[in-house]
mmCIF file of C-alpha atoms in Angstrom:
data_model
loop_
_atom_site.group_PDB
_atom_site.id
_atom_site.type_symbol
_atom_site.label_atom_id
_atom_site.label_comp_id
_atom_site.label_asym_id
_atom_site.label_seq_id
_atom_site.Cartn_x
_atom_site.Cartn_y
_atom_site.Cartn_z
ATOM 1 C CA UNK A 1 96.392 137.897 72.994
ATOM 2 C CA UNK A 2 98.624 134.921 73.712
ATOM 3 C CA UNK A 3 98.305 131.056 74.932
ATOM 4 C CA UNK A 4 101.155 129.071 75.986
ATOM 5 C CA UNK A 5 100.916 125.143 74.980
ATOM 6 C CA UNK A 6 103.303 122.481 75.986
ATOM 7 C CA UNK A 7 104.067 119.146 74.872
ATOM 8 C CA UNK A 8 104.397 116.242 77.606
ATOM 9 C CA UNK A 9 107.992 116.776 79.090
ATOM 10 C CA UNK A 10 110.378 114.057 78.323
ATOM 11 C CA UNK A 11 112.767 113.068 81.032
ATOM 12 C CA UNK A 12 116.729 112.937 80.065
ATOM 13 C CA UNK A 13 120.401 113.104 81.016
ATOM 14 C CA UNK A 14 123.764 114.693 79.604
ATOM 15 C CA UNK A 15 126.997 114.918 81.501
ATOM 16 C CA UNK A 16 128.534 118.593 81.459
ATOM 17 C CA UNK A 17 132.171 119.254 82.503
ATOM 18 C CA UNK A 18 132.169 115.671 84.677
ATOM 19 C CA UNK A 19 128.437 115.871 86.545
ATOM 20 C CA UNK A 20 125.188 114.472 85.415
ATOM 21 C CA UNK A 21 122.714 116.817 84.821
ATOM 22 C CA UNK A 22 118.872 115.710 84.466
ATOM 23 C CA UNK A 23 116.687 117.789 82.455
ATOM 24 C CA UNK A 24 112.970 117.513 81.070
ATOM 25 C CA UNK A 25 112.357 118.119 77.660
ATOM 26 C CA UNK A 26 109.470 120.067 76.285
ATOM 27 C CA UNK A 27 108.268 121.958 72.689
ATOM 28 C CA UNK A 28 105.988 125.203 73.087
ATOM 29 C CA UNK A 29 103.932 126.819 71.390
ATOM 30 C CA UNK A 30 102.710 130.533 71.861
ATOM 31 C CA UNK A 31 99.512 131.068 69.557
ATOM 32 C CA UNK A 32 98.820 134.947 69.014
ATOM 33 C CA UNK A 33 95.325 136.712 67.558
ATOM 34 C CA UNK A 34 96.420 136.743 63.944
ATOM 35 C CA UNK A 35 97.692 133.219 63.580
ATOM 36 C CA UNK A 36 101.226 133.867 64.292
ATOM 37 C CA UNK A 37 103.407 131.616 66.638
ATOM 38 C CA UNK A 38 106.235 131.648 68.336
ATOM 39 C CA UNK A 39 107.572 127.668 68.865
ATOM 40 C CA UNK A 40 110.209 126.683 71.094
ATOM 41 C CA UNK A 41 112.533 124.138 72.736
ATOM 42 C CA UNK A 42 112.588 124.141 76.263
ATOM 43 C CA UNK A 43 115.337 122.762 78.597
ATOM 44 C CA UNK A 44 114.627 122.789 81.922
ATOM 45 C CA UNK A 45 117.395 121.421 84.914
ATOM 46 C CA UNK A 46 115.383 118.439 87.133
ATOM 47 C CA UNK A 47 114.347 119.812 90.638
ATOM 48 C CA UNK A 48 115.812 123.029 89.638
ATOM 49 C CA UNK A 49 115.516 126.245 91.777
ATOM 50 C CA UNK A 50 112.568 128.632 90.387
ATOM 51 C CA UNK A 51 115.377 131.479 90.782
ATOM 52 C CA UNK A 52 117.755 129.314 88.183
ATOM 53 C CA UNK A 53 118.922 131.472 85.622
ATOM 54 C CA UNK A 54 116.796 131.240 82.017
ATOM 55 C CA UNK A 55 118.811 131.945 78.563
ATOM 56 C CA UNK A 56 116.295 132.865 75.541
ATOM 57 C CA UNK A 57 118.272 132.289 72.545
ATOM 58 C CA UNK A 58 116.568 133.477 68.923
ATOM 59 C CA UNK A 59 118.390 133.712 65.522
ATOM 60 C CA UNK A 60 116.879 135.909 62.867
ATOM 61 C CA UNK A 61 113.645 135.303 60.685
ATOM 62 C CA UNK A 62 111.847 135.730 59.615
ATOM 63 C CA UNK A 63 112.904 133.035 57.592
ATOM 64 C CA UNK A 64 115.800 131.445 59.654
ATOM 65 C CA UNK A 65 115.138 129.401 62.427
ATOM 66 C CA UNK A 66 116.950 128.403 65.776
ATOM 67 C CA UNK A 67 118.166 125.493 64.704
ATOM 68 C CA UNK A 68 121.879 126.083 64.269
ATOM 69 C CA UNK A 69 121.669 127.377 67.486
ATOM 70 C CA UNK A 70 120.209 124.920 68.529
ATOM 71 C CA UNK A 71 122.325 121.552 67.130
ATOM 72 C CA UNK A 72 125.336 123.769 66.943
ATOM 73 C CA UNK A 73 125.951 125.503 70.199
ATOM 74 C CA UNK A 74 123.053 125.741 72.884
ATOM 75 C CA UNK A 75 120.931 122.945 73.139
ATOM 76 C CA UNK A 76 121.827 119.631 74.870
ATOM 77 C CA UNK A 77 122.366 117.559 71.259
ATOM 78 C CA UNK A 78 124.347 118.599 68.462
ATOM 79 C CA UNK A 79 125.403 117.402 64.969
ATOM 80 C CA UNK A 80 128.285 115.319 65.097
ATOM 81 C CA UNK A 81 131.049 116.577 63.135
ATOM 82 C CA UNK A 82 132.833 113.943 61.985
ATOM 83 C CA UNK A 83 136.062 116.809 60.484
ATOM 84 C CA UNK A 84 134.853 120.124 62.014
ATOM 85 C CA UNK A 85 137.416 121.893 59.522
ATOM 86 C CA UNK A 86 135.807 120.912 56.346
ATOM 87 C CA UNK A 87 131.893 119.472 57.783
ATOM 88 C CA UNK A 88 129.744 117.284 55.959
ATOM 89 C CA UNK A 89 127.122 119.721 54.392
ATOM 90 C CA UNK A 90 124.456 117.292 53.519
ATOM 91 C CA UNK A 91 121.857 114.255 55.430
ATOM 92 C CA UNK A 92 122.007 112.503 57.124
ATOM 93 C CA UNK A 93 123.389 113.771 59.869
ATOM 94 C CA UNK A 94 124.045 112.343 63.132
ATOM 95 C CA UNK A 95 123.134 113.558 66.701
ATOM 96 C CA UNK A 96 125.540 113.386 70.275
ATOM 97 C CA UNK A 97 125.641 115.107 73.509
ATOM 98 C CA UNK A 98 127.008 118.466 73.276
ATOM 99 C CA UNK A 99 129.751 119.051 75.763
ATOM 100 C CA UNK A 100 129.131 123.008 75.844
ATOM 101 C CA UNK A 101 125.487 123.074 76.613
ATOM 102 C CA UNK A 102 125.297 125.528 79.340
ATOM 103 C CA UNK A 103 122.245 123.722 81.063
ATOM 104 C CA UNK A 104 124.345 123.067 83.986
ATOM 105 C CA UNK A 105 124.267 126.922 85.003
ATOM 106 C CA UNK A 106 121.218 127.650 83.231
ATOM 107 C CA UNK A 107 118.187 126.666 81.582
ATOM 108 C CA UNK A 108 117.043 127.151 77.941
ATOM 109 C CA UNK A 109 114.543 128.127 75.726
ATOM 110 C CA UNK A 110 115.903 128.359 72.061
ATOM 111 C CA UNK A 111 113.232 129.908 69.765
ATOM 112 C CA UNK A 112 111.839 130.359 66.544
ATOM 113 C CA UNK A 113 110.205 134.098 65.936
ATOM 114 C CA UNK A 114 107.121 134.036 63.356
ATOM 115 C CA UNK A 115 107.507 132.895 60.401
ATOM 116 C CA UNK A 116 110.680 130.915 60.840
ATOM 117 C CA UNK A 117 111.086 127.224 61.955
ATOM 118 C CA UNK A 118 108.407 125.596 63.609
ATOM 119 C CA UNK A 119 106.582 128.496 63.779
ATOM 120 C CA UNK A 120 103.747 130.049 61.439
ATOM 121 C CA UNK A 121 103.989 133.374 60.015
ATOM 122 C CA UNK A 122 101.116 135.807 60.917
ATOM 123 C CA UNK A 123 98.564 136.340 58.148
ATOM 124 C CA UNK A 124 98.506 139.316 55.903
ATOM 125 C CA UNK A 125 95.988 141.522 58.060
ATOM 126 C CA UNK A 126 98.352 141.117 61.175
ATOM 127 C CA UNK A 127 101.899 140.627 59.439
ATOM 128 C CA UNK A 128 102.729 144.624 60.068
ATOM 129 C CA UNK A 129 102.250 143.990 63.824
ATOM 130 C CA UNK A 130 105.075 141.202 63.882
ATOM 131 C CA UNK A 131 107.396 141.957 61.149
ATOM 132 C CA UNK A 132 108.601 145.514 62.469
ATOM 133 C CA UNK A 133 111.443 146.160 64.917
ATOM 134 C CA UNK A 134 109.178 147.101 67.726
ATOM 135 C CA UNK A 135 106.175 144.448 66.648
ATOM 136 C CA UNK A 136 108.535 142.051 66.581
ATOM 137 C CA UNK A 137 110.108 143.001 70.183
ATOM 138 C CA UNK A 138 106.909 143.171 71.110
ATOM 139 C CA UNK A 139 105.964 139.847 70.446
ATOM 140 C CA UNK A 140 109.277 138.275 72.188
ATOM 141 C CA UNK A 141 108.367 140.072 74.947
ATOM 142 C CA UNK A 142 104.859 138.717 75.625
ATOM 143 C CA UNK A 143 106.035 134.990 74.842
ATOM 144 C CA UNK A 144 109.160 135.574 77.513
ATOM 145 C CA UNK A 145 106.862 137.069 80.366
ATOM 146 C CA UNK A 146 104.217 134.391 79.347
ATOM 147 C CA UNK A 147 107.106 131.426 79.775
ATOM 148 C CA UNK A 148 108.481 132.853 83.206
ATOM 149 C CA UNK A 149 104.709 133.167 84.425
ATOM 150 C CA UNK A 150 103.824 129.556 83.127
ATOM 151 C CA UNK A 151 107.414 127.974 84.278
ATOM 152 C CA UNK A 152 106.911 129.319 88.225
ATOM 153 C CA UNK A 153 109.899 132.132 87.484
ATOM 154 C CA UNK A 154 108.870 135.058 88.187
ATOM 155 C CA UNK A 155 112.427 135.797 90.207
ATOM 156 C CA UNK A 156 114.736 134.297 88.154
ATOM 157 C CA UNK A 157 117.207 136.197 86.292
ATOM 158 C CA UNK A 158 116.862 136.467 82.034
ATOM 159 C CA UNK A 159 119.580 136.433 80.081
ATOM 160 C CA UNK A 160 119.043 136.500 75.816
ATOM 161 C CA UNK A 161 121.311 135.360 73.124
ATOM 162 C CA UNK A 162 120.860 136.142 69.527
ATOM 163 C CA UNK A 163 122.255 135.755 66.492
ATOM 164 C CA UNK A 164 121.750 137.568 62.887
ATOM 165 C CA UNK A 165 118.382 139.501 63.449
ATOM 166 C CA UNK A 166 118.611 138.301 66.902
ATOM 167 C CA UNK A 167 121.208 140.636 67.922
ATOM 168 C CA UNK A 168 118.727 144.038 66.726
ATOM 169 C CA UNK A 169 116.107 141.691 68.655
ATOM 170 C CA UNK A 170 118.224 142.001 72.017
ATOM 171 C CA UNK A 171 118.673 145.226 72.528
ATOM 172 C CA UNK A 172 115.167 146.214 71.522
ATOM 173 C CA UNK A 173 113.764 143.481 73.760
#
């Protein structure tokens, strides 16, 4: 029904609220029957306890990825804003370390649901079993148990943050 496949981890650093914190890298991809996929962007603490806290965050789609999420508030980069008042609103844009990543208390896994992003939309035979409110919970479902079984964290607490679509995704998750 699902397989889980990772890209080689890539080792790296940011400093949050004064301390170092080393994290690995790492894109996933979880291939369902029906060609549909759900990609992410995991961030995973160095040596960090299997019981660490993991935060799933999702925006809407289909359609609309993770990626403001992702440079704009989660992940450990985000675009530099040279006048956050009035932003620049076209390339090329420029990465730095984002201050408010909260991969000192937790790690993260910001993704994309089918269809949206990195990810490929089912095909027209299976699209019904993704693109409902309970399909689509469903299918979040099965990717998060397969990532805490994969990732050694079976007792670590889940927390989920969505925005747009993400936020009927939560509570039906």
């Amino acid at each position: 029904l699902i397989s889980l496949t990772q890209t080689s981890p890539q080792k790296k650093s940011i400093v949050l609220r004064g301390k170092t914190v080393d994290y690995t890298a790492q894109f996933e991809t979880a291939e369902f029957s029906g060609s549909a996929q759900i990609t992410a962007f995991t961030y995973l603490m160095e040596n960090g306890d299997p019981e660490r806290p993991v935060l799933f965050v999702t925006n809407g789609g289909p359609g609309s990825g993770v990626v403001w999420l992702h440079l704009g508030l989660f992940g450990p980069r985000r675009i530099h804003l040279e006048d956050p008042i009035r932003p620049q609103t076209v390339p090329p844009y420029r990465l730095e370390d984002n201050p408010h990543c909260p991969l000192d208390i937790c790690d993260i896994v910001l993704m994309d649901p089918p269809g949206a992003g990195f990810s490929r939309e089912p095909d027209e035979s299976t699209a019904a079993e993704f693109y409902s409110t309970d399909g689509d919970a469903h299918a979040f479902a099965l990717f998060i148990e397969e990532w805490m079984i994969r990732h050694g964290r079976a007792n670590a607490p889940i927390y989920f943050a969505g925005e747009s679509y993400g936020t009927v995704r939560a509570p039906a998750l």
